[in-house]
């Protein structure tokens, strides 16, 4: 299955490499950042939230522990006092009273210590006397409860203003316990009362800070507020406290909403009492760190995205710049500037492409030069061939022969000679064509032979044998006449004792068009034969080499002349051409 | 090429700006500095002033404001000291002025400074003047009404009623509220001098019901009557407890200075940045009797927990 992105890119067919690199980099980085955001954010947020809640719980627990320590100290004092032997001053000479005074003085937080008889009568007390009737004491809850529990349980009051004693109105927490004492030989039960200053406890609770707005308060067993940082305002009706969730929770953690803000309530019992510490923390403050983290995290992600964009943009630019440079140079080449050279720079792959392109350009330049040279050579050879046709000696001799014949009154022969000469030159020019038919080439050599026959009369004979099929094929022009000329000039017997026979053939064999010129003359000496196709033109004109070169230039290396010669037997020159050669456009 | 560099540089700059903004400390990230409030009080005696200060300080801590206290010494007249405090406050530059009960010239000077610096002025008493101030105080007329209602709710029987007052504006407002609630019918005794109370009190029939509209008159009447008549008056401060416990007073109207101090700071914060304007924020009052003085909602008024 093809990736949809790849399909989209392929569909465009030619999208910018710069944009592709940029988009791929951005998609990769964006995917990574998104993955980080989606995986890390919830996890870390959850951890931070839980951490904040745990720290809040610990704070409340520590605050509760502080109160518990204080309460334990209070109980320890009460236990110590309970272990003493209560007695009136008359009974023990004031010893018990002294002990009570010592304890009160030694403990700053103890406000009152008193021992009451079963009926509420004050038996011993630190400080002032009783300010209320005995009946009122006996009816007080702290008294009744302590008696009913018979010393097994300590009564723990809520904070209140103690007004039992004359000129004393202290905020206290009252501890009371039934204690047995001996009076006139009888064991009786009385109630020991110890008042502890409440502000000390209140300050422990008010000192608990749970965030900027959070606080802690204490409620008693009846769910009434004992201590609250906003107690004044609550009683003034200016502030309020939603306690339902905390009361319902009893112990543990719960949440509620007050004044539109979500709160977490941590309810913790205070040991030895039936009080409960309620810690109130505001969720939005607790999670401020979480919010800050998320904010910073997303800012970091955003910055990462921006930096990725910058990096991707620069990377795409630096990757594509050498390619654009390459593109510009190629455009210059396309517009004809083959001398352009591409600077090899950039990535290794681009350098390789640049190097290869430079090599290609060099090769093109070399090939073009070679073509120019070959064309020039061809043109030169053609020029030479043409030049041979208008060789002054040949023309002079021919014209001279025409004059001589005409002077002899052989007008018809003169006309034939002039006609042959005209036809010779016409075919030589061939309207500038380089390729002519075999029929025309044979016609050309035939006219040449007519002229030469008139000059050399019976010193040579000739025959032209051409396959009908070969006549229509094409050949490079002016290739037979030079061979025949060579045969006439070099093979003919200078003494006239033998008649040279020249045979010209044309036939098709397989994929070749073959032309041959055979003579039965003296042959070519071996030393000349070996270099006959490479030596420059002889005194007769362009020479075999010219013909050979022209054929090879036009048709290819595997075509051309082959020369076979046996001394005193003759020479055979075979011309190999491709069959079915077309007229060049 | 240029476009690539522009894009890259723009992205990098934007990232730097985001990082700087994102990691800036809260104190430099748009949060303003803590507001500073000046609390000027003519005296520093009694639990009332202490509770007022505590309420103000608690509120200032809650709202993350700084509270600077300027309290006149008892050894010298309060007026000149308060004026010098105001001069210092003007130089210091604060975000609000909270002024305890003082003379008219001090109030006017405070109003001038508040107007010039476009800050709120909070007055802790019902000054009844033209000074532009946010008044956080008990409604004197409502206090007079409360006093009557507390007596009535306590089963007040028809009896000769006497109202003792003085020439102060607050007393007149209380009297007005009392008379409107009671429907009139009480004999009004306006005294120029507190010491005149003793003679008058001695002449009152035993079953009389006496209403005192100032703390001084209440104290004097309580000492003069010693429980011979039912006395309903204004909070006498530190002597309230024995007066209630002895039965020399039947009920005392108590203001809530802690709440008042708290309200004053809240009002200053609410009007921060604006010039003083006339507004009245009623501070609550409550009547406490011997029977209710130890109730949970009253006990902290009668016996304030001071730190």
Coordinates of C-alpha atoms in Angstrom, one line a residue, chain A residues 20 33 70 179 304 329 402 412 448 453 466 583:
Chain A
X20 CA 9.3 18.3 0.3
X33 CA 6.5 16.8 19.6
X70 CA 0.2 19.4 72.6
X179 CA -10.2 10.8 90.8
X304 CA 10.8 23.5 19.5
X329 CA 24.2 25.5 -15.3
X402 CA 39.2 17.7 -78.8
X412 CA 31.5 13.7 -84.4
X448 CA 35.7 9.3 -68.3
X453 CA 39.7 6.0 -74.9
X466 CA 26.8 -4.2 -63.3
X583 CA 20.4 9.9 -49.5

